[in-house]
Amino acid sequence: MSAELPEPAAPPPTGSSDPASAPSRRTFIATGSAVGGVVVAGGVVGGTLLADAREANADDKVPSSRVSLTVNGTRRAVTVDNRTSLLDLLREHLGLTGSKKGCDAGACGACTVLVDGRRVNSCLTLAVRLEDAEVTTVEGLADGDRLHPLQQAFIDEDAFQCGYCTPGQIVSGVGCIEEGHTGSQEEIREWMSGNICRCGCYVKIVRAVEQTARRK
């Protein structure tokens, strides 16, 4: 008895009515990447232009105010952005660079000035809130060529090294003396604790404040 092998199945017809062959995987990925790249690039460019336009509009609408105050005995009137700190007003608008920008967060005391006789961190004080205020910076302590007694005491006691914190230390020391917080070295340290000296000249700073208070 002979076994007959089945005939192979015939291939599907390929007439003109058959749908076009599907694209290969490589063609599909390449095409998708190209289109996606165009979309992403367009989004970035469009986003950048939109952001620039918004920033330009925001600059046109920045709220500003005119503030009048007395700085070191001279009346000043300045128009500033409402967000401007007293420190930036002094340094950038009035050219009084004695007050230093250290931490810009009220932690080091390098920017200390006197406002109506009170010690303040000028980096944390908005300029627009000081209408008619009287501000004294380190530049306003001397009387012409004659140094303030505490300025002279800092020189005599060699109470500084790099000098960056010195303007704030001196202004704070003047405030400390005027407030009457100089009864002892411990009291001076307590009331001057907001002024940091990274060079570590605290002993000589306290001595300068103490001697100036005694001579007053």
Coordinates of N, CA and C in Angstrom, one line a residue:
M1 N 0.9 -1.2 0.0 CA 0.0 0.0 0.0 C 0.9 1.2 0.0
S2 N 0.7 2.1 -1.0 CA 1.6 3.3 -1.1 C 0.9 4.5 -0.4
A3 N 1.8 5.3 0.2 CA 1.4 6.5 0.9 C 1.6 7.7 0.0
E4 N 0.6 8.5 -0.1 CA 0.6 9.7 -1.0 C 0.9 11.0 -0.1
L5 N 1.9 11.7 -0.5 CA 2.2 12.9 0.2 C 1.2 14.0 -0.2
P6 N 0.8 14.9 0.8 CA -0.1 16.0 0.4 C 0.6 17.0 -0.4
E7 N -0.1 17.6 -1.4 CA 0.5 18.6 -2.2 C 0.6 19.9 -1.3
P8 N 1.7 20.7 -1.5 CA 1.9 21.9 -0.8 C 0.8 22.9 -1.1
A9 N 0.5 23.7 0.0 CA -0.6 24.7 -0.2 C -0.1 25.8 -1.2
A10 N -1.0 26.2 -2.0 CA -0.6 27.2 -3.0 C -0.5 28.6 -2.3
P11 N 0.5 29.4 -2.8 CA 0.6 30.8 -2.2 C -0.6 31.6 -2.5
P12 N -0.9 32.6 -1.6 CA -2.0 33.5 -1.8 C -1.9 34.3 -3.0
P13 N -3.0 34.5 -3.7 CA -3.0 35.3 -4.9 C -2.5 36.7 -4.7
T14 N -1.8 37.2 -5.7 CA -1.2 38.6 -5.7 C -1.8 39.5 -6.8
G15 N -3.0 39.5 -6.8 CA -3.7 40.3 -7.9 C -3.6 41.8 -7.5
S16 N -4.0 42.6 -8.5 CA -4.0 44.1 -8.4 C -5.0 44.6 -7.3
S17 N -5.9 43.7 -6.9 CA -6.9 44.2 -5.9 C -6.4 44.0 -4.5
D18 N -5.2 43.4 -4.2 CA -4.7 43.2 -2.9 C -4.2 44.5 -2.3
P19 N -4.4 44.7 -1.0 CA -3.9 45.9 -0.3 C -2.4 46.0 -0.4
A20 N -1.8 47.2 -0.4 CA -0.4 47.4 -0.5 C 0.3 46.8 0.7
S21 N 1.5 46.3 0.6 CA 2.2 45.7 1.7 C 2.5 46.7 2.8
A22 N 2.4 46.2 4.1 CA 2.7 47.1 5.2 C 4.1 47.5 5.3
P23 N 4.4 48.7 5.8 CA 5.8 49.2 5.9 C 6.6 48.3 6.9
S24 N 7.9 48.2 6.7 CA 8.7 47.4 7.6 C 8.8 48.1 8.9
R25 N 9.3 47.4 9.9 CA 9.5 47.9 11.3 C 10.5 49.0 11.2
R26 N 11.6 48.9 10.5 CA 12.7 49.9 10.4 C 12.1 51.2 9.8
T27 N 11.3 51.0 8.7 CA 10.7 52.2 8.1 C 9.8 53.0 9.0
F28 N 9.0 52.2 9.7 CA 8.0 52.8 10.7 C 8.8 53.6 11.7
I29 N 9.8 53.0 12.3 CA 10.6 53.7 13.4 C 11.3 55.0 12.9
A30 N 11.9 54.9 11.7 CA 12.6 56.0 11.1 C 11.6 57.2 10.8
T31 N 10.5 56.8 10.3 CA 9.5 57.9 10.0 C 8.9 58.5 11.2
G32 N 8.6 57.7 12.3 CA 8.1 58.2 13.5 C 9.1 59.1 14.2
S33 N 10.4 58.7 14.2 CA 11.4 59.6 14.8 C 11.5 60.9 14.1
A34 N 11.5 60.9 12.8 CA 11.6 62.2 12.1 C 10.4 63.1 12.4
V35 N 9.2 62.6 12.4 CA 8.1 63.4 12.7 C 8.1 63.9 14.1
G36 N 8.4 63.0 15.0 CA 8.5 63.4 16.5 C 9.5 64.5 16.7
G37 N 10.7 64.4 16.0 CA 11.7 65.4 16.1 C 11.2 66.8 15.7
V38 N 10.5 66.8 14.6 CA 9.9 68.1 14.1 C 8.9 68.7 15.1
V39 N 8.1 67.8 15.7 CA 7.1 68.3 16.7 C 7.8 68.8 17.9
V40 N 8.8 68.1 18.4 CA 9.5 68.5 19.7 C 10.2 69.8 19.4
A41 N 10.9 69.9 18.3 CA 11.6 71.1 17.9 C 10.7 72.3 17.8
G42 N 9.6 72.1 17.2 CA 8.6 73.1 17.1 C 8.1 73.6 18.4
G43 N 7.9 72.6 19.3 CA 7.4 72.9 20.7 C 8.4 73.7 21.4
V44 N 9.7 73.4 21.3 CA 10.7 74.1 22.0 C 10.8 75.5 21.5
V45 N 10.9 75.7 20.2 CA 11.0 77.0 19.6 C 9.8 77.8 20.0
G46 N 8.6 77.2 19.8 CA 7.4 78.0 20.2 C 7.3 78.3 21.6
G47 N 7.7 77.4 22.5 CA 7.7 77.7 23.9 C 8.7 78.8 24.3
T48 N 9.9 78.8 23.7 CA 10.8 79.9 23.9 C 10.3 81.2 23.6
L49 N 9.7 81.3 22.4 CA 9.2 82.6 21.9 C 8.1 83.0 22.8
L50 N 7.2 82.1 23.2 CA 6.1 82.5 24.1 C 6.6 83.0 25.5
A51 N 7.7 82.3 26.0 CA 8.3 82.7 27.3 C 8.9 84.1 27.2
D52 N 9.6 84.3 26.1 CA 10.2 85.6 25.9 C 9.2 86.7 25.8
A53 N 8.0 86.4 25.1 CA 7.0 87.4 25.0 C 6.4 87.7 26.4
R54 N 6.2 86.7 27.2 CA 5.6 86.8 28.5 C 6.5 87.6 29.4
E55 N 7.9 87.3 29.3 CA 8.8 88.1 30.2 C 8.8 89.6 29.8
A56 N 8.7 89.8 28.5 CA 8.7 91.2 28.0 C 7.5 91.9 28.5
N57 N 6.4 91.3 28.5 CA 5.2 91.9 29.0 C 5.3 92.1 30.5
A58 N 5.9 91.1 31.2 CA 6.0 91.3 32.7 C 6.9 92.4 33.0
D59 N 8.0 92.6 32.2 CA 8.9 93.8 32.5 C 8.2 95.1 32.3
D60 N 7.3 95.1 31.4 CA 6.5 96.4 31.1 C 5.6 96.7 32.3
K61 N 5.2 95.7 33.1 CA 4.2 95.8 34.1 C 4.8 95.8 35.5
V62 N 6.1 95.9 35.6 CA 6.7 95.8 37.0 C 6.2 97.0 37.8
P63 N 5.6 96.7 39.0 CA 5.1 97.8 39.8 C 6.3 98.6 40.4
S64 N 6.3 99.9 40.4 CA 7.3 100.7 40.9 C 6.7 101.8 41.7
S65 N 7.5 102.4 42.6 CA 7.0 103.5 43.4 C 8.2 104.5 43.6
R66 N 7.8 105.7 43.9 CA 8.8 106.8 44.2 C 8.8 106.9 45.7
V67 N 10.0 106.8 46.2 CA 10.2 106.9 47.7 C 11.2 108.0 48.0
S68 N 10.8 108.8 49.0 CA 11.7 109.9 49.5 C 12.1 109.6 50.9
L69 N 13.4 109.7 51.1 CA 14.0 109.4 52.4 C 15.3 110.2 52.6
T70 N 15.8 110.3 53.8 CA 17.0 111.0 54.1 C 18.1 110.0 54.3
V71 N 19.2 110.1 53.6 CA 20.3 109.1 53.7 C 21.5 109.9 54.0
N72 N 22.1 109.7 55.2 CA 23.3 110.3 55.7 C 23.1 111.9 55.6
G73 N 21.9 112.3 56.0 CA 21.7 113.8 56.1 C 21.3 114.4 54.8
T74 N 21.2 113.7 53.7 CA 20.8 114.2 52.4 C 19.5 113.7 52.0
R75 N 18.6 114.5 51.6 CA 17.3 114.1 51.1 C 17.4 113.5 49.7
R76 N 16.8 112.3 49.6 CA 16.9 111.5 48.3 C 15.5 111.1 47.9
A77 N 15.2 111.2 46.6 CA 13.9 110.7 46.0 C 14.3 109.8 44.8
V78 N 13.8 108.6 44.9 CA 14.2 107.6 43.9 C 13.0 106.8 43.5
T79 N 12.8 106.5 42.2 CA 11.8 105.6 41.8 C 12.4 104.2 41.6
V80 N 11.8 103.2 42.3 CA 12.4 101.9 42.3 C 11.3 100.8 42.1
D81 N 11.7 99.7 41.7 CA 10.8 98.5 41.7 C 10.4 98.2 43.1
N82 N 9.1 97.9 43.3 CA 8.6 97.7 44.7 C 9.3 96.6 45.4
R83 N 10.0 95.7 44.7 CA 10.7 94.6 45.3 C 12.1 95.0 45.7
T84 N 12.5 96.2 45.5 CA 13.9 96.6 45.8 C 14.2 96.7 47.3
S85 N 15.2 96.0 47.7 CA 15.6 96.1 49.1 C 16.3 97.4 49.4
L86 N 16.3 97.8 50.6 CA 17.1 99.0 51.0 C 18.6 98.8 50.7
L87 N 19.1 97.7 50.8 CA 20.5 97.4 50.5 C 20.8 97.7 49.0
D88 N 19.9 97.2 48.1 CA 20.1 97.4 46.7 C 19.8 98.9 46.3
L89 N 18.9 99.5 47.0 CA 18.7 101.0 46.8 C 20.0 101.7 47.1
L90 N 20.6 101.4 48.3 CA 21.8 102.1 48.7 C 23.0 101.8 47.7
R91 N 23.2 100.6 47.4 CA 24.3 100.2 46.6 C 24.1 100.5 45.1
E92 N 23.0 100.1 44.5 CA 22.8 100.2 43.1 C 22.2 101.5 42.6
H93 N 21.5 102.2 43.4 CA 20.8 103.5 43.0 C 21.6 104.7 43.5
L94 N 22.1 104.6 44.8 CA 22.7 105.8 45.4 C 24.3 105.7 45.4
G95 N 24.8 104.5 45.0 CA 26.3 104.4 45.0 C 26.9 104.3 46.3
L96 N 26.2 104.0 47.4 CA 26.8 103.8 48.7 C 27.1 102.4 48.9
T97 N 28.3 102.0 48.6 CA 28.7 100.6 48.6 C 29.3 100.1 49.9
G98 N 29.3 101.0 51.0 CA 29.9 100.6 52.2 C 29.1 99.4 52.9
S99 N 27.8 99.5 52.8 CA 27.0 98.3 53.3 C 27.1 97.2 52.4
K100 N 27.6 96.0 52.9 CA 27.9 94.9 52.1 C 26.8 93.9 52.0
K101 N 26.8 93.2 50.8 CA 25.8 92.2 50.6 C 26.5 90.9 50.8
G102 N 26.3 90.3 52.0 CA 26.9 89.1 52.4 C 26.1 87.9 52.1
C103 N 25.2 87.5 53.1 CA 24.3 86.4 52.9 C 23.1 86.7 52.1
D104 N 22.7 88.0 52.1 CA 21.4 88.5 51.5 C 20.2 87.8 52.1
A105 N 20.3 87.3 53.3 CA 19.2 86.6 54.0 C 19.1 87.0 55.4
G106 N 19.7 88.1 55.8 CA 19.6 88.6 57.2 C 20.3 87.8 58.2
A107 N 21.3 87.0 57.8 CA 21.9 86.1 58.8 C 23.3 86.6 59.2
C108 N 24.0 87.5 58.4 CA 25.4 87.8 58.7 C 25.6 89.2 59.3
G109 N 24.7 90.1 59.0 CA 24.8 91.5 59.5 C 25.7 92.4 58.8
A110 N 26.3 91.9 57.6 CA 27.2 92.8 56.9 C 26.5 94.0 56.3
C111 N 25.2 93.9 56.1 CA 24.4 95.0 55.5 C 23.8 95.9 56.5
T112 N 24.1 95.8 57.8 CA 23.5 96.6 58.9 C 23.6 98.1 58.6
V113 N 22.4 98.8 58.7 CA 22.4 100.2 58.7 C 21.4 100.7 59.8
L114 N 21.4 102.0 60.1 CA 20.5 102.5 61.1 C 19.3 103.2 60.3
V115 N 18.1 102.8 60.7 CA 16.9 103.4 60.2 C 16.1 104.1 61.4
D116 N 16.1 105.4 61.3 CA 15.5 106.2 62.4 C 16.1 105.7 63.8
G117 N 17.5 105.5 63.7 CA 18.2 105.2 64.9 C 18.2 103.7 65.3
R118 N 17.5 102.9 64.6 CA 17.4 101.5 64.9 C 18.2 100.7 63.9
R119 N 18.9 99.6 64.5 CA 19.6 98.7 63.6 C 18.7 97.8 62.8
V120 N 19.0 97.8 61.5 CA 18.2 96.9 60.6 C 19.1 96.2 59.6
N121 N 18.7 95.0 59.2 CA 19.3 94.3 58.1 C 18.8 94.9 56.8
S122 N 19.5 95.7 56.1 CA 19.0 96.4 54.9 C 18.6 95.4 53.8
C123 N 19.2 94.2 53.8 CA 18.9 93.2 52.7 C 17.5 92.7 52.9
L124 N 16.9 92.8 54.1 CA 15.5 92.3 54.4 C 14.5 93.4 54.4
T125 N 14.9 94.7 54.2 CA 14.0 95.8 54.4 C 13.6 96.4 53.0
L126 N 12.3 96.4 52.7 CA 11.9 96.9 51.4 C 12.1 98.5 51.4
A127 N 12.6 99.0 50.4 CA 12.9 100.4 50.3 C 11.6 101.2 50.3
V128 N 10.5 100.7 49.6 CA 9.3 101.5 49.5 C 8.6 101.6 50.8
R129 N 9.0 100.9 51.8 CA 8.4 101.1 53.2 C 9.0 102.2 54.0
L130 N 10.0 102.8 53.4 CA 10.8 103.8 54.2 C 10.6 105.2 53.8
E131 N 9.4 105.5 53.4 CA 9.0 106.9 53.1 C 9.2 107.8 54.3
D132 N 10.0 108.9 54.1 CA 10.3 109.9 55.1 C 11.2 109.3 56.2
A133 N 11.8 108.2 56.0 CA 12.7 107.6 57.1 C 14.1 108.3 57.0
E134 N 14.8 108.1 58.1 CA 16.2 108.6 58.1 C 17.2 107.5 58.2
V135 N 18.0 107.3 57.2 CA 18.9 106.2 57.1 C 20.3 106.6 57.3
T136 N 21.1 105.9 58.1 CA 22.5 106.2 58.3 C 23.3 105.0 58.0
T137 N 24.2 105.1 57.0 CA 25.1 104.0 56.7 C 26.5 104.3 57.2
V138 N 27.4 103.4 57.0 CA 28.8 103.6 57.5 C 29.4 104.8 56.9
E139 N 29.0 105.2 55.7 CA 29.6 106.4 55.1 C 29.1 107.7 55.8
G140 N 28.0 107.6 56.5 CA 27.5 108.8 57.2 C 27.9 109.0 58.7
L141 N 28.8 108.1 59.1 CA 29.2 108.2 60.6 C 30.3 109.2 60.8
A142 N 31.2 109.3 59.9 CA 32.3 110.3 60.0 C 31.8 111.7 59.9
D143 N 32.5 112.6 60.5 CA 32.2 114.1 60.4 C 33.3 114.7 59.5
G144 N 33.1 114.7 58.2 CA 34.1 115.1 57.3 C 35.3 114.1 57.3
D145 N 36.4 114.7 57.5 CA 37.6 113.8 57.6 C 37.8 113.2 59.0
R146 N 37.0 113.6 59.9 CA 37.1 113.1 61.3 C 36.3 111.8 61.5
L147 N 36.9 110.7 61.8 CA 36.2 109.5 61.9 C 35.3 109.5 63.2
H148 N 34.3 108.6 63.1 CA 33.5 108.4 64.3 C 34.4 107.7 65.3
P149 N 34.2 108.0 66.6 CA 35.0 107.3 67.6 C 35.1 105.8 67.5
L150 N 34.0 105.2 67.1 CA 34.1 103.7 67.0 C 34.9 103.3 65.8
Q151 N 34.8 104.1 64.7 CA 35.7 103.8 63.6 C 37.1 103.9 64.0
Q152 N 37.5 104.9 64.7 CA 38.8 105.1 65.2 C 39.2 103.9 66.1
A153 N 38.3 103.5 67.0 CA 38.6 102.4 67.9 C 38.8 101.1 67.2
F154 N 38.2 100.9 66.1 CA 38.4 99.7 65.3 C 39.8 99.7 64.7
I155 N 40.3 100.9 64.4 CA 41.7 101.0 63.9 C 42.7 100.8 65.0
D156 N 42.4 101.4 66.1 CA 43.3 101.3 67.3 C 43.4 99.9 67.8
E157 N 42.3 99.2 67.8 CA 42.3 97.9 68.4 C 42.6 96.8 67.3
D158 N 42.8 97.2 66.1 CA 43.0 96.3 65.0 C 41.8 95.2 65.0
A159 N 40.6 95.8 65.0 CA 39.4 94.9 65.1 C 38.9 94.4 63.8
F160 N 39.7 94.1 62.8 CA 39.3 93.6 61.6 C 40.5 92.9 60.9
Q161 N 40.1 92.0 59.9 CA 41.2 91.4 59.1 C 40.8 91.7 57.6
C162 N 39.9 90.9 57.1 CA 39.5 91.1 55.7 C 38.7 92.4 55.5
G163 N 38.0 92.8 56.5 CA 37.2 94.0 56.5 C 35.9 94.0 55.8
Y164 N 35.5 92.8 55.3 CA 34.2 92.7 54.6 C 33.0 93.0 55.6
C165 N 33.1 92.4 56.8 CA 32.0 92.6 57.7 C 32.1 93.9 58.5
T166 N 33.2 94.6 58.4 CA 33.5 95.8 59.3 C 32.5 96.9 59.2
P167 N 32.0 97.3 58.0 CA 31.0 98.3 58.0 C 29.8 98.0 58.8
G168 N 29.3 96.8 58.7 CA 28.1 96.3 59.4 C 28.4 96.2 60.9
Q169 N 29.6 95.8 61.3 CA 30.0 95.7 62.7 C 30.0 97.1 63.3
I170 N 30.6 98.0 62.6 CA 30.7 99.4 63.1 C 29.3 100.0 63.3
V171 N 28.5 99.9 62.3 CA 27.2 100.5 62.4 C 26.4 99.8 63.5
S172 N 26.5 98.5 63.6 CA 25.8 97.8 64.7 C 26.3 98.2 66.0
G173 N 27.7 98.4 66.1 CA 28.3 98.8 67.4 C 27.8 100.2 67.8
V174 N 27.7 101.1 66.8 CA 27.1 102.4 67.1 C 25.7 102.3 67.7
G175 N 24.9 101.5 67.0 CA 23.5 101.3 67.5 C 23.5 100.7 68.9
C176 N 24.4 99.7 69.1 CA 24.5 99.1 70.4 C 24.8 100.1 71.5
I177 N 25.8 101.0 71.2 CA 26.1 102.0 72.2 C 25.0 102.9 72.5
E178 N 24.3 103.4 71.4 CA 23.2 104.3 71.6 C 22.0 103.7 72.3
E179 N 21.9 102.4 72.2 CA 20.8 101.7 72.9 C 21.1 101.4 74.4
G180 N 22.4 101.6 74.7 CA 22.8 101.4 76.1 C 23.1 100.0 76.5
H181 N 23.4 99.1 75.5 CA 23.6 97.7 75.7 C 25.1 97.4 75.8
T182 N 25.8 98.2 76.6 CA 27.3 98.0 76.7 C 27.7 97.9 78.2
G183 N 26.8 97.4 79.1 CA 27.2 97.3 80.5 C 28.3 96.3 80.8
S184 N 28.5 95.4 79.9 CA 29.6 94.4 80.2 C 29.9 93.8 78.8
Q185 N 31.1 93.1 78.7 CA 31.5 92.4 77.5 C 30.4 91.4 77.1
E186 N 29.9 90.7 78.1 CA 28.9 89.7 77.8 C 27.6 90.3 77.1
E187 N 27.2 91.5 77.7 CA 26.1 92.2 77.1 C 26.4 92.6 75.7
I188 N 27.6 93.1 75.4 CA 28.0 93.6 74.1 C 27.9 92.4 73.1
R189 N 28.5 91.2 73.6 CA 28.4 90.0 72.7 C 27.0 89.6 72.4
E190 N 26.1 89.7 73.4 CA 24.7 89.3 73.1 C 24.1 90.2 72.1
W191 N 24.2 91.5 72.3 CA 23.5 92.5 71.4 C 24.2 92.7 70.1
M192 N 25.4 92.2 70.0 CA 26.2 92.2 68.7 C 26.2 90.9 68.0
S193 N 25.4 89.9 68.5 CA 25.5 88.5 68.0 C 25.0 88.4 66.6
G194 N 24.2 89.3 66.1 CA 23.7 89.2 64.8 C 24.7 89.6 63.7
N195 N 25.9 90.0 64.1 CA 27.0 90.4 63.2 C 28.1 89.3 63.2
I196 N 28.3 88.7 62.1 CA 29.2 87.6 62.0 C 30.5 88.1 61.5
C197 N 31.6 87.7 62.1 CA 33.0 87.9 61.6 C 33.6 86.6 61.3
R198 N 33.8 86.3 60.0 CA 34.3 85.0 59.6 C 35.8 84.9 59.9
C199 N 36.5 86.1 60.1 CA 37.9 86.1 60.5 C 38.1 85.9 62.0
G200 N 37.0 85.9 62.8 CA 37.1 85.7 64.2 C 37.7 86.8 65.0
C201 N 37.4 88.0 64.7 CA 38.0 89.2 65.4 C 37.1 89.6 66.6
Y202 N 36.3 88.7 67.1 CA 35.2 89.1 68.1 C 35.8 89.8 69.3
V203 N 36.9 89.3 69.8 CA 37.5 89.8 71.1 C 37.9 91.3 70.9
K204 N 38.5 91.6 69.8 CA 38.9 93.0 69.5 C 37.7 93.9 69.1
I205 N 36.7 93.3 68.5 CA 35.5 94.1 68.2 C 34.8 94.5 69.5
V206 N 34.6 93.5 70.4 CA 34.0 93.8 71.7 C 34.8 94.9 72.4
R207 N 36.1 94.8 72.4 CA 36.9 95.7 73.1 C 36.8 97.1 72.5
A208 N 36.7 97.2 71.2 CA 36.5 98.5 70.5 C 35.2 99.2 70.9
V209 N 34.1 98.4 70.9 CA 32.8 98.9 71.3 C 32.8 99.3 72.8
E210 N 33.4 98.5 73.6 CA 33.5 98.8 75.1 C 34.2 100.0 75.4
Q211 N 35.3 100.2 74.7 CA 36.1 101.4 75.0 C 35.4 102.7 74.5
T212 N 34.8 102.6 73.3 CA 34.1 103.7 72.8 C 32.9 104.1 73.7
A213 N 32.2 103.1 74.2 CA 31.1 103.4 75.1 C 31.6 104.1 76.4
R214 N 32.8 103.7 76.9 CA 33.3 104.3 78.1 C 33.7 105.8 77.9
R215 N 34.1 106.1 76.7 CA 34.6 107.4 76.4 C 33.4 108.4 76.1
K216 N 32.3 107.8 75.9 CA 31.1 108.6 75.5 C 30.7 109.6 76.6

